[in-house]
Amino acid sequence: MKAKSGGAAAGERRPVLSRTILLLCACSFGLGMLFTDRFGAMPDLKSPVVAQRRRQEEELQVVSEDFVAKTKPSDDRDVMGEVAKTHEAIQYLDKSIATLQMELAARRSKHELLESADGVMQDRKKAFVVIGINTAFSSKKRRDSVRETWMPQGEKLKKLEEEKGVVIRFMIGHSPASNSALDQAIDVEDAIHHDFLRLDHVEGYHKLSAKTKTFFSTAVASWDADFYVKVDDDVHVNLGMLLTTLGRQKLKPRVYIGCMKSGPVLSDKSSKYHEPEFWKFGEDGNKYFRHATGQIYAISKDLATYISVNKPLLHKFANEDVSLGAWFIGLDVEHIDDRDMCCGTPPDCEWKAQAGNACVASFDWRCSGVCNPVERLKDVHARCGEGDDAIWSASF
């Protein structure tokens, strides 16, 4: 009985204790809200503490936005700078590779071009410059005028080659008919003067581009020269000035020297300088790329060797000077525009000669050479020549 009575009393105390605890919790919560004033109320925006905190948050936001704004362009500049450096490195490597390929072709040509039929290497004569005077079967009187003016003859020609390394030859191919009267006449003339370079080429006006390639190939195979020059047989040349001009460029590996021009591409079939492939140069009325005028120009050893090695692949346009310029497009070649290589005839070249600055070459633009060279070349030489001793005192 006592046990039951004690259990009932404990059961009655438990609800009372629970209610007491709940009441104390509620009172504590209410007092807490009363003292803190946080129950459902908005913060006082005018409070100094709140205002200071808001200013700090705004300043942090401004600094953060400014940092992002400044960092992104900086990163972009860094990226673009790295891209530019990479591009420059690629360009440098491309240029280096092109240079090595050119040098390799030059070295390979010594074996490919100079081997005779039996595989024995032929010795090339060392020279400073090889000058090829372009001529035709019908131009004997022009050749005689050149021989009587600026081109040394006989022992002087031989001495010039041996002591100065200056080789001068009239370059000519052969007629369509083997061993014709035209060919025989050249043989007789060569036996007298010993100043011809015979080319494996069929002569013809519209074959000048092919003749130019053959000349350089033949010259490179015969002489190891620093420069190779092509000049027409109706142009007056001061050899001393030519050697001095070339000497200034001797240390450069790939130079193309002449009077650079850019004439119109002529689509008219009736024109003397009609270009059948005019459409390759863009719209009607466009101009050619810069190239040296065909009366006279000089190229360095590497370029002449390049032509020799790649002769079968080099495309021929209608005009020989355009073809030569096209062969150097895309190569690392320095074009040197020297206006002393295209002076006019007297009084133009005469005034310069009197001032002590003789021209390298003189001709008339309207005639693409000295007009009436057979009659006038002697007069041009007398009035514009540098003197017979200039060639021997030239420094190069």
mmCIF file of C-alpha atoms in Angstrom:
data_model
loop_
_atom_site.group_PDB
_atom_site.id
_atom_site.type_symbol
_atom_site.label_atom_id
_atom_site.label_comp_id
_atom_site.label_asym_id
_atom_site.label_seq_id
_atom_site.Cartn_x
_atom_site.Cartn_y
_atom_site.Cartn_z
ATOM 1 C CA MET A 1 0.000 0.000 0.000
ATOM 2 C CA LYS A 2 2.833 2.400 0.817
ATOM 3 C CA ALA A 3 4.462 1.665 -2.447
ATOM 4 C CA LYS A 4 1.381 2.619 -4.379
ATOM 5 C CA SER A 5 0.900 5.785 -2.317
ATOM 6 C CA GLY A 6 4.513 6.893 -2.980
ATOM 7 C CA GLY A 7 4.197 6.228 -6.733
ATOM 8 C CA ALA A 8 1.030 8.320 -6.963
ATOM 9 C CA ALA A 9 2.677 11.266 -5.235
ATOM 10 C CA ALA A 10 5.641 11.114 -7.654
ATOM 11 C CA GLY A 11 3.265 11.027 -10.624
ATOM 12 C CA GLU A 12 1.478 14.148 -9.399
ATOM 13 C CA ARG A 13 4.800 16.055 -8.952
ATOM 14 C CA ARG A 14 5.972 15.412 -12.530
ATOM 15 C CA PRO A 15 3.288 17.557 -14.307
ATOM 16 C CA VAL A 16 3.841 20.365 -11.815
ATOM 17 C CA LEU A 17 7.599 20.307 -12.397
ATOM 18 C CA SER A 18 7.198 20.342 -16.182
ATOM 19 C CA ARG A 19 4.849 23.305 -16.048
ATOM 20 C CA THR A 20 7.266 25.151 -13.819
ATOM 21 C CA ILE A 21 10.149 24.589 -16.192
ATOM 22 C CA LEU A 22 8.131 25.744 -19.213
ATOM 23 C CA LEU A 23 7.034 28.865 -17.346
ATOM 24 C CA LEU A 24 10.611 29.730 -16.394
ATOM 25 C CA CYS A 25 11.770 29.281 -20.029
ATOM 26 C CA ALA A 26 9.013 31.555 -21.307
ATOM 27 C CA CYS A 27 9.842 34.224 -18.752
ATOM 28 C CA SER A 28 13.540 34.046 -19.586
ATOM 29 C CA PHE A 29 12.835 34.400 -23.317
ATOM 30 C CA GLY A 30 10.535 37.359 -22.778
ATOM 31 C CA LEU A 31 13.064 39.119 -20.563
ATOM 32 C CA GLY A 32 15.749 38.501 -23.144
ATOM 33 C CA MET A 33 13.698 40.086 -25.966
ATOM 34 C CA LEU A 34 12.811 42.979 -23.718
ATOM 35 C CA PHE A 35 16.412 43.805 -22.948
ATOM 36 C CA THR A 36 17.810 43.309 -26.438
ATOM 37 C CA ASP A 37 14.885 44.982 -28.323
ATOM 38 C CA ARG A 38 15.410 42.628 -31.249
ATOM 39 C CA PHE A 39 12.027 40.901 -31.398
ATOM 40 C CA GLY A 40 10.595 41.697 -34.876
ATOM 41 C CA ALA A 41 12.203 45.157 -35.046
ATOM 42 C CA MET A 42 14.307 46.583 -37.970
ATOM 43 C CA PRO A 43 17.827 47.814 -37.171
ATOM 44 C CA ASP A 44 18.194 51.521 -36.612
ATOM 45 C CA LEU A 45 19.702 52.828 -39.877
ATOM 46 C CA LYS A 46 20.673 56.069 -38.155
ATOM 47 C CA SER A 47 22.742 54.270 -35.570
ATOM 48 C CA PRO A 48 26.453 55.271 -35.817
ATOM 49 C CA VAL A 49 27.487 51.645 -35.584
ATOM 50 C CA VAL A 50 25.210 50.611 -38.434
ATOM 51 C CA ALA A 51 26.243 53.595 -40.557
ATOM 52 C CA GLN A 52 29.921 52.843 -40.065
ATOM 53 C CA ARG A 53 29.381 49.224 -40.976
ATOM 54 C CA ARG A 54 27.527 50.217 -44.160
ATOM 55 C CA ARG A 55 30.370 52.568 -45.160
ATOM 56 C CA GLN A 56 32.889 49.805 -44.641
ATOM 57 C CA GLU A 57 30.852 47.406 -46.788
ATOM 58 C CA GLU A 58 30.505 50.018 -49.566
ATOM 59 C CA GLU A 59 34.251 50.731 -49.509
ATOM 60 C CA LEU A 60 35.005 47.021 -49.709
ATOM 61 C CA GLN A 61 32.648 46.685 -52.664
ATOM 62 C CA VAL A 62 34.300 49.626 -54.504
ATOM 63 C CA VAL A 63 37.779 48.236 -53.883
ATOM 64 C CA SER A 64 36.636 44.811 -55.044
ATOM 65 C CA GLU A 65 35.073 46.169 -58.239
ATOM 66 C CA ASP A 66 38.147 48.321 -58.940
ATOM 67 C CA PHE A 67 40.425 45.345 -58.442
ATOM 68 C CA VAL A 68 38.382 43.233 -60.854
ATOM 69 C CA ALA A 69 38.236 46.058 -63.407
ATOM 70 C CA LYS A 70 41.987 46.613 -63.266
ATOM 71 C CA THR A 71 43.016 43.012 -63.094
ATOM 72 C CA LYS A 72 41.162 41.866 -66.195
ATOM 73 C CA PRO A 73 42.794 44.302 -68.694
ATOM 74 C CA SER A 74 46.139 43.629 -67.083
ATOM 75 C CA ASP A 75 45.608 39.938 -67.600
ATOM 76 C CA ASP A 76 44.526 40.616 -71.193
ATOM 77 C CA ARG A 77 47.649 42.675 -71.810
ATOM 78 C CA ASP A 78 49.805 39.948 -70.376
ATOM 79 C CA VAL A 79 48.145 37.379 -72.605
ATOM 80 C CA MET A 80 48.446 39.599 -75.700
ATOM 81 C CA GLY A 81 52.067 40.298 -74.847
ATOM 82 C CA GLU A 82 52.813 36.589 -74.672
ATOM 83 C CA VAL A 83 50.990 36.046 -77.978
ATOM 84 C CA ALA A 84 53.049 38.826 -79.620
ATOM 85 C CA LYS A 85 56.283 37.347 -78.282
ATOM 86 C CA THR A 86 55.296 33.919 -79.572
ATOM 87 C CA HIS A 87 54.443 35.370 -82.987
ATOM 88 C CA GLU A 88 57.806 37.159 -83.153
ATOM 89 C CA ALA A 89 59.581 33.952 -82.211
ATOM 90 C CA ILE A 90 57.768 32.069 -84.959
ATOM 91 C CA GLN A 91 58.670 34.757 -87.498
ATOM 92 C CA TYR A 92 62.311 34.617 -86.413
ATOM 93 C CA LEU A 93 62.338 30.838 -86.755
ATOM 94 C CA ASP A 94 60.707 31.050 -90.199
ATOM 95 C CA LYS A 95 63.337 33.564 -91.317
ATOM 96 C CA SER A 96 66.127 31.413 -89.904
ATOM 97 C CA ILE A 97 64.777 28.340 -91.658
ATOM 98 C CA ALA A 98 64.518 30.229 -94.960
ATOM 99 C CA THR A 99 68.106 31.428 -94.572
ATOM 100 C CA LEU A 100 69.354 27.929 -93.815
ATOM 101 C CA GLN A 101 67.458 26.522 -96.775
ATOM 102 C CA MET A 102 68.993 29.140 -99.059
ATOM 103 C CA GLU A 103 72.479 28.388 -97.769
ATOM 104 C CA LEU A 104 71.872 24.663 -98.102
ATOM 105 C CA ALA A 105 70.767 25.147 -101.707
ATOM 106 C CA ALA A 106 73.900 27.182 -102.388
ATOM 107 C CA ARG A 107 76.129 24.450 -100.989
ATOM 108 C CA ARG A 108 74.218 21.688 -102.724
ATOM 109 C CA SER A 109 74.520 23.493 -106.035
ATOM 110 C CA LYS A 110 78.293 23.178 -105.887
ATOM 111 C CA HIS A 111 77.800 19.445 -106.276
ATOM 112 C CA GLU A 112 74.669 19.301 -108.410
ATOM 113 C CA LEU A 113 75.566 21.983 -110.938
ATOM 114 C CA LEU A 114 79.286 21.532 -111.276
ATOM 115 C CA GLU A 115 79.496 17.803 -111.878
ATOM 116 C CA SER A 116 80.423 16.802 -115.416
ATOM 117 C CA ALA A 117 78.854 13.872 -117.211
ATOM 118 C CA ASP A 118 81.406 11.453 -115.743
ATOM 119 C CA GLY A 119 80.718 12.662 -112.214
ATOM 120 C CA VAL A 120 84.024 14.494 -111.795
ATOM 121 C CA MET A 121 83.796 17.885 -110.089
ATOM 122 C CA GLN A 122 84.724 20.838 -112.294
ATOM 123 C CA ASP A 123 86.766 23.692 -110.868
ATOM 124 C CA ARG A 124 85.116 27.087 -110.997
ATOM 125 C CA LYS A 125 87.178 30.208 -111.378
ATOM 126 C CA LYS A 126 86.926 32.716 -108.564
ATOM 127 C CA ALA A 127 85.673 36.172 -109.580
ATOM 128 C CA PHE A 128 84.213 39.302 -108.085
ATOM 129 C CA VAL A 129 81.566 39.868 -110.745
ATOM 130 C CA VAL A 130 80.416 38.218 -113.956
ATOM 131 C CA ILE A 131 78.834 40.682 -116.395
ATOM 132 C CA GLY A 132 76.672 39.187 -119.119
ATOM 133 C CA ILE A 133 75.872 41.547 -122.018
ATOM 134 C CA ASN A 134 72.648 40.403 -123.615
ATOM 135 C CA THR A 135 72.953 40.438 -127.399
ATOM 136 C CA ALA A 136 71.391 38.947 -130.528
ATOM 137 C CA PHE A 137 72.611 37.547 -133.855
ATOM 138 C CA SER A 138 71.739 40.778 -135.640
ATOM 139 C CA SER A 139 73.541 43.053 -133.159
ATOM 140 C CA LYS A 140 77.154 42.863 -134.329
ATOM 141 C CA LYS A 141 77.392 46.627 -134.849
ATOM 142 C CA ARG A 142 76.114 47.203 -131.324
ATOM 143 C CA ARG A 143 78.727 44.807 -129.962
ATOM 144 C CA ASP A 144 81.445 46.641 -131.848
ATOM 145 C CA SER A 145 80.248 49.935 -130.358
ATOM 146 C CA VAL A 146 80.471 48.440 -126.857
ATOM 147 C CA ARG A 147 83.960 47.101 -127.581
ATOM 148 C CA GLU A 148 85.079 50.525 -128.759
ATOM 149 C CA THR A 149 83.764 52.316 -125.684
ATOM 150 C CA TRP A 150 83.340 50.867 -122.193
ATOM 151 C CA MET A 151 84.331 47.200 -122.638
ATOM 152 C CA PRO A 152 88.103 46.476 -122.559
ATOM 153 C CA GLN A 153 89.489 44.342 -125.361
ATOM 154 C CA GLY A 154 92.241 41.795 -125.919
ATOM 155 C CA GLU A 155 94.909 41.697 -123.231
ATOM 156 C CA LYS A 156 93.143 44.367 -121.194
ATOM 157 C CA LEU A 157 90.042 42.175 -120.957
ATOM 158 C CA LYS A 158 92.164 39.224 -119.881
ATOM 159 C CA LYS A 159 94.066 41.338 -117.349
ATOM 160 C CA LEU A 160 90.827 42.715 -115.930
ATOM 161 C CA GLU A 161 89.636 39.163 -115.322
ATOM 162 C CA GLU A 162 92.882 37.925 -113.798
ATOM 163 C CA GLU A 163 93.755 40.921 -111.630
ATOM 164 C CA LYS A 164 90.377 42.370 -110.725
ATOM 165 C CA GLY A 165 88.114 39.327 -110.970
ATOM 166 C CA VAL A 166 85.852 41.120 -113.459
ATOM 167 C CA VAL A 167 84.495 38.822 -116.166
ATOM 168 C CA ILE A 168 82.712 40.419 -119.139
ATOM 169 C CA ARG A 169 81.045 38.351 -121.856
ATOM 170 C CA PHE A 170 78.450 38.820 -124.575
ATOM 171 C CA MET A 171 75.862 36.167 -123.854
ATOM 172 C CA ILE A 172 74.036 34.491 -126.710
ATOM 173 C CA GLY A 173 72.348 31.164 -127.411
ATOM 174 C CA HIS A 174 71.980 29.360 -130.720
ATOM 175 C CA SER A 175 69.601 29.503 -133.656
ATOM 176 C CA PRO A 176 66.684 27.058 -134.077
ATOM 177 C CA ALA A 177 68.590 25.355 -136.877
ATOM 178 C CA SER A 178 71.655 23.547 -135.621
ATOM 179 C CA ASN A 179 74.970 25.034 -136.769
ATOM 180 C CA SER A 180 73.341 27.571 -139.041
ATOM 181 C CA ALA A 181 75.077 30.514 -140.706
ATOM 182 C CA LEU A 182 74.098 32.641 -137.723
ATOM 183 C CA ASP A 183 75.855 30.304 -135.313
ATOM 184 C CA GLN A 184 78.906 30.113 -137.538
ATOM 185 C CA ALA A 185 79.128 33.915 -137.692
ATOM 186 C CA ILE A 186 79.224 34.056 -133.897
ATOM 187 C CA ASP A 187 81.936 31.394 -133.836
ATOM 188 C CA VAL A 188 84.069 33.496 -136.184
ATOM 189 C CA GLU A 189 83.494 36.643 -134.106
ATOM 190 C CA ASP A 190 84.336 34.822 -130.901
ATOM 191 C CA ALA A 191 87.580 33.482 -132.390
ATOM 192 C CA ILE A 192 88.654 37.092 -132.958
ATOM 193 C CA HIS A 193 87.579 38.695 -129.682
ATOM 194 C CA HIS A 194 87.217 35.800 -127.210
ATOM 195 C CA ASP A 195 84.397 37.578 -125.418
ATOM 196 C CA PHE A 196 81.317 35.347 -125.823
ATOM 197 C CA LEU A 197 79.463 33.106 -123.392
ATOM 198 C CA ARG A 198 77.494 30.567 -125.407
ATOM 199 C CA LEU A 199 74.240 29.443 -123.817
ATOM 200 C CA ASP A 200 72.153 26.318 -124.271
ATOM 201 C CA HIS A 201 69.224 28.430 -125.367
ATOM 202 C CA VAL A 202 67.252 29.051 -128.554
ATOM 203 C CA GLU A 203 67.319 32.773 -129.342
ATOM 204 C CA GLY A 204 64.056 34.737 -129.673
ATOM 205 C CA TYR A 205 62.648 38.029 -128.376
ATOM 206 C CA HIS A 206 59.843 36.356 -126.442
ATOM 207 C CA LYS A 207 62.313 33.975 -124.803
ATOM 208 C CA LEU A 208 64.281 36.521 -122.792
ATOM 209 C CA SER A 209 63.029 35.188 -119.451
ATOM 210 C CA ALA A 210 64.294 31.707 -120.312
ATOM 211 C CA LYS A 211 67.565 33.189 -121.557
ATOM 212 C CA THR A 212 68.041 35.028 -118.271
ATOM 213 C CA LYS A 213 67.636 31.817 -116.287
ATOM 214 C CA THR A 214 70.086 30.037 -118.554
ATOM 215 C CA PHE A 215 72.623 32.849 -118.274
ATOM 216 C CA PHE A 216 72.677 32.729 -114.470
ATOM 217 C CA SER A 217 72.846 28.934 -114.437
ATOM 218 C CA THR A 218 75.718 28.904 -116.924
ATOM 219 C CA ALA A 219 77.585 31.702 -115.168
ATOM 220 C CA VAL A 220 77.248 30.088 -111.737
ATOM 221 C CA ALA A 221 78.526 26.795 -113.122
ATOM 222 C CA SER A 222 81.583 28.501 -114.621
ATOM 223 C CA TRP A 223 82.524 31.192 -112.072
ATOM 224 C CA ASP A 224 82.290 31.449 -108.313
ATOM 225 C CA ALA A 225 81.527 35.165 -108.183
ATOM 226 C CA ASP A 226 80.202 37.533 -105.535
ATOM 227 C CA PHE A 227 77.861 39.190 -108.037
ATOM 228 C CA TYR A 228 76.286 38.489 -111.409
ATOM 229 C CA VAL A 229 75.180 41.346 -113.649
ATOM 230 C CA LYS A 230 72.962 41.408 -116.706
ATOM 231 C CA VAL A 231 73.138 44.422 -119.057
ATOM 232 C CA ASP A 232 71.788 45.101 -122.558
ATOM 233 C CA ASP A 233 74.114 45.828 -125.476
ATOM 234 C CA ASP A 234 72.633 49.319 -126.013
ATOM 235 C CA VAL A 235 73.452 50.620 -122.518
ATOM 236 C CA HIS A 236 76.546 52.613 -121.540
ATOM 237 C CA VAL A 237 78.314 51.370 -118.406
ATOM 238 C CA ASN A 238 81.044 52.914 -116.269
ATOM 239 C CA LEU A 239 82.774 49.804 -114.953
ATOM 240 C CA GLY A 240 84.629 51.579 -112.143
ATOM 241 C CA MET A 241 81.408 52.972 -110.705
ATOM 242 C CA LEU A 242 79.713 49.590 -111.103
ATOM 243 C CA LEU A 243 82.460 47.851 -109.113
ATOM 244 C CA THR A 244 82.355 50.533 -106.408
ATOM 245 C CA THR A 245 78.579 50.179 -106.130
ATOM 246 C CA LEU A 246 78.756 46.406 -105.835
ATOM 247 C CA GLY A 247 81.618 46.635 -103.349
ATOM 248 C CA ARG A 248 79.392 48.557 -100.927
ATOM 249 C CA GLN A 249 76.989 45.596 -100.841
ATOM 250 C CA LYS A 250 79.568 42.832 -100.732
ATOM 251 C CA LEU A 251 78.931 41.765 -97.129
ATOM 252 C CA LYS A 252 75.190 41.335 -97.627
ATOM 253 C CA PRO A 253 74.035 37.796 -98.459
ATOM 254 C CA ARG A 254 71.016 38.344 -100.756
ATOM 255 C CA VAL A 255 70.841 41.645 -102.611
ATOM 256 C CA TYR A 256 69.022 42.647 -105.782
ATOM 257 C CA ILE A 257 70.374 45.943 -107.152
ATOM 258 C CA GLY A 258 68.938 48.112 -109.893
ATOM 259 C CA CYS A 259 66.477 50.876 -110.675
ATOM 260 C CA MET A 260 63.285 49.585 -109.083
ATOM 261 C CA LYS A 261 60.011 50.312 -110.847
ATOM 262 C CA SER A 262 56.391 49.195 -110.899
ATOM 263 C CA GLY A 263 54.888 49.552 -114.358
ATOM 264 C CA PRO A 264 51.310 48.823 -115.421
ATOM 265 C CA VAL A 265 50.173 45.318 -116.298
ATOM 266 C CA LEU A 266 49.080 45.592 -119.953
ATOM 267 C CA SER A 267 46.210 43.383 -121.053
ATOM 268 C CA ASP A 268 45.999 44.933 -124.551
ATOM 269 C CA LYS A 269 47.264 42.326 -127.026
ATOM 270 C CA SER A 270 48.421 45.031 -129.408
ATOM 271 C CA SER A 271 50.863 46.424 -126.855
ATOM 272 C CA LYS A 272 54.564 45.653 -127.188
ATOM 273 C CA TYR A 273 54.713 44.667 -123.532
ATOM 274 C CA HIS A 274 51.440 42.733 -123.440
ATOM 275 C CA GLU A 275 51.158 40.424 -120.440
ATOM 276 C CA PRO A 276 49.131 37.288 -121.358
ATOM 277 C CA GLU A 277 48.805 36.436 -117.665
ATOM 278 C CA PHE A 278 47.508 39.871 -116.722
ATOM 279 C CA TRP A 279 44.623 38.321 -114.770
ATOM 280 C CA LYS A 280 47.065 37.016 -112.161
ATOM 281 C CA PHE A 281 47.818 40.555 -111.067
ATOM 282 C CA GLY A 282 44.292 41.484 -110.032
ATOM 283 C CA GLU A 283 41.893 43.937 -111.604
ATOM 284 C CA ASP A 284 42.528 45.645 -114.943
ATOM 285 C CA GLY A 285 44.811 48.634 -114.493
ATOM 286 C CA ASN A 286 46.864 47.182 -111.657
ATOM 287 C CA LYS A 287 50.649 47.468 -111.506
ATOM 288 C CA TYR A 288 53.420 44.922 -111.220
ATOM 289 C CA PHE A 289 55.258 44.409 -107.948
ATOM 290 C CA ARG A 290 58.538 46.309 -107.568
ATOM 291 C CA HIS A 291 61.333 44.964 -109.749
ATOM 292 C CA ALA A 292 64.547 46.233 -111.340
ATOM 293 C CA THR A 293 64.348 47.606 -114.849
ATOM 294 C CA GLY A 294 65.745 45.137 -117.377
ATOM 295 C CA GLN A 295 68.437 47.359 -118.933
ATOM 296 C CA ILE A 296 70.879 46.535 -116.131
ATOM 297 C CA TYR A 297 70.679 44.869 -112.721
ATOM 298 C CA ALA A 298 72.913 42.907 -110.362
ATOM 299 C CA ILE A 299 72.215 40.008 -108.012
ATOM 300 C CA SER A 300 74.408 38.437 -105.358
ATOM 301 C CA LYS A 301 75.814 34.925 -105.414
ATOM 302 C CA ASP A 302 73.074 33.303 -103.328
ATOM 303 C CA LEU A 303 70.329 34.600 -105.604
ATOM 304 C CA ALA A 304 72.102 33.471 -108.775
ATOM 305 C CA THR A 305 72.608 30.063 -107.182
ATOM 306 C CA TYR A 306 68.938 29.953 -106.177
ATOM 307 C CA ILE A 307 67.957 30.530 -109.812
ATOM 308 C CA SER A 308 70.357 27.804 -110.937
ATOM 309 C CA VAL A 309 69.050 25.226 -108.468
ATOM 310 C CA ASN A 310 65.367 26.011 -109.042
ATOM 311 C CA LYS A 311 65.523 26.738 -112.760
ATOM 312 C CA PRO A 312 62.831 24.187 -113.781
ATOM 313 C CA LEU A 313 60.349 25.577 -111.221
ATOM 314 C CA LEU A 314 60.677 29.305 -111.866
ATOM 315 C CA HIS A 315 57.732 30.700 -113.816
ATOM 316 C CA LYS A 316 58.374 32.937 -116.841
ATOM 317 C CA PHE A 317 56.183 35.979 -117.453
ATOM 318 C CA ALA A 318 56.142 37.861 -120.746
ATOM 319 C CA ASN A 319 58.694 40.440 -119.627
ATOM 320 C CA GLU A 320 62.126 39.321 -118.489
ATOM 321 C CA ASP A 321 62.571 41.955 -115.777
ATOM 322 C CA VAL A 322 59.164 41.088 -114.296
ATOM 323 C CA SER A 323 60.087 37.404 -114.294
ATOM 324 C CA LEU A 324 63.288 38.067 -112.363
ATOM 325 C CA GLY A 325 61.430 40.137 -109.779
ATOM 326 C CA ALA A 326 58.806 37.403 -109.436
ATOM 327 C CA TRP A 327 61.459 34.784 -108.681
ATOM 328 C CA PHE A 328 62.472 36.725 -105.574
ATOM 329 C CA ILE A 329 58.967 37.342 -104.244
ATOM 330 C CA GLY A 330 58.617 35.539 -100.930
ATOM 331 C CA LEU A 331 62.379 35.281 -100.394
ATOM 332 C CA ASP A 332 64.366 37.192 -97.811
ATOM 333 C CA VAL A 333 65.915 39.511 -100.416
ATOM 334 C CA GLU A 334 66.999 43.116 -99.997
ATOM 335 C CA HIS A 335 65.919 45.289 -102.926
ATOM 336 C CA ILE A 336 68.353 48.177 -103.468
ATOM 337 C CA ASP A 337 67.013 50.990 -105.601
ATOM 338 C CA ASP A 338 70.090 52.719 -107.078
ATOM 339 C CA ARG A 339 69.147 55.538 -109.437
ATOM 340 C CA ASP A 340 72.750 55.864 -110.648
ATOM 341 C CA MET A 341 72.081 52.676 -112.619
ATOM 342 C CA CYS A 342 69.514 54.390 -114.843
ATOM 343 C CA CYS A 343 70.826 57.864 -115.672
ATOM 344 C CA GLY A 344 69.755 59.528 -118.876
ATOM 345 C CA THR A 345 72.078 60.256 -121.775
ATOM 346 C CA PRO A 346 73.736 63.703 -122.097
ATOM 347 C CA PRO A 347 73.203 66.189 -120.609
ATOM 348 C CA ASP A 348 71.936 64.191 -117.592
ATOM 349 C CA CYS A 349 74.905 61.858 -117.160
ATOM 350 C CA GLU A 350 77.298 64.546 -118.397
ATOM 351 C CA TRP A 351 76.444 66.942 -115.583
ATOM 352 C CA LYS A 352 76.959 64.187 -113.013
ATOM 353 C CA ALA A 353 80.292 63.176 -114.540
ATOM 354 C CA GLN A 354 81.507 66.783 -114.453
ATOM 355 C CA ALA A 355 80.513 66.970 -110.787
ATOM 356 C CA GLY A 356 82.702 63.935 -110.048
ATOM 357 C CA ASN A 357 79.785 61.546 -109.593
ATOM 358 C CA ALA A 358 79.745 59.498 -112.774
ATOM 359 C CA CYS A 359 76.711 57.286 -113.353
ATOM 360 C CA VAL A 360 76.885 53.510 -113.277
ATOM 361 C CA ALA A 361 74.777 53.197 -116.423
ATOM 362 C CA SER A 362 73.106 55.553 -118.905
ATOM 363 C CA PHE A 363 70.329 55.026 -121.448
ATOM 364 C CA ASP A 364 67.160 56.607 -122.821
ATOM 365 C CA TRP A 365 63.898 55.426 -121.281
ATOM 366 C CA ARG A 366 61.928 56.042 -124.464
ATOM 367 C CA CYS A 367 64.163 53.618 -126.356
ATOM 368 C CA SER A 368 64.764 51.177 -123.472
ATOM 369 C CA GLY A 369 68.454 51.796 -124.156
ATOM 370 C CA VAL A 370 70.629 54.399 -125.831
ATOM 371 C CA CYS A 371 68.681 55.579 -128.874
ATOM 372 C CA ASN A 372 70.630 54.710 -132.032
ATOM 373 C CA PRO A 373 73.459 53.118 -130.002
ATOM 374 C CA VAL A 374 75.645 52.338 -133.009
ATOM 375 C CA GLU A 375 75.905 56.054 -133.793
ATOM 376 C CA ARG A 376 75.535 57.559 -130.308
ATOM 377 C CA LEU A 377 77.302 55.247 -127.868
ATOM 378 C CA LYS A 378 80.694 56.771 -128.608
ATOM 379 C CA ASP A 379 79.338 60.264 -127.918
ATOM 380 C CA VAL A 380 77.759 59.131 -124.644
ATOM 381 C CA HIS A 381 81.039 57.525 -123.629
ATOM 382 C CA ALA A 382 83.046 60.643 -124.461
ATOM 383 C CA ARG A 383 80.759 62.950 -122.491
ATOM 384 C CA CYS A 384 79.671 60.677 -119.616
ATOM 385 C CA GLY A 385 82.545 58.231 -119.283
ATOM 386 C CA GLU A 386 84.535 58.009 -116.053
ATOM 387 C CA GLY A 387 87.903 57.658 -117.808
ATOM 388 C CA ASP A 388 89.790 54.561 -118.898
ATOM 389 C CA ASP A 389 91.796 54.328 -115.686
ATOM 390 C CA ALA A 390 88.800 54.330 -113.323
ATOM 391 C CA ILE A 391 88.315 50.577 -113.581
ATOM 392 C CA TRP A 392 91.868 49.932 -112.372
ATOM 393 C CA SER A 393 91.638 52.273 -109.388
ATOM 394 C CA ALA A 394 88.153 51.256 -108.285
ATOM 395 C CA SER A 395 87.897 50.109 -104.655
ATOM 396 C CA PHE A 396 85.575 47.186 -103.967
#
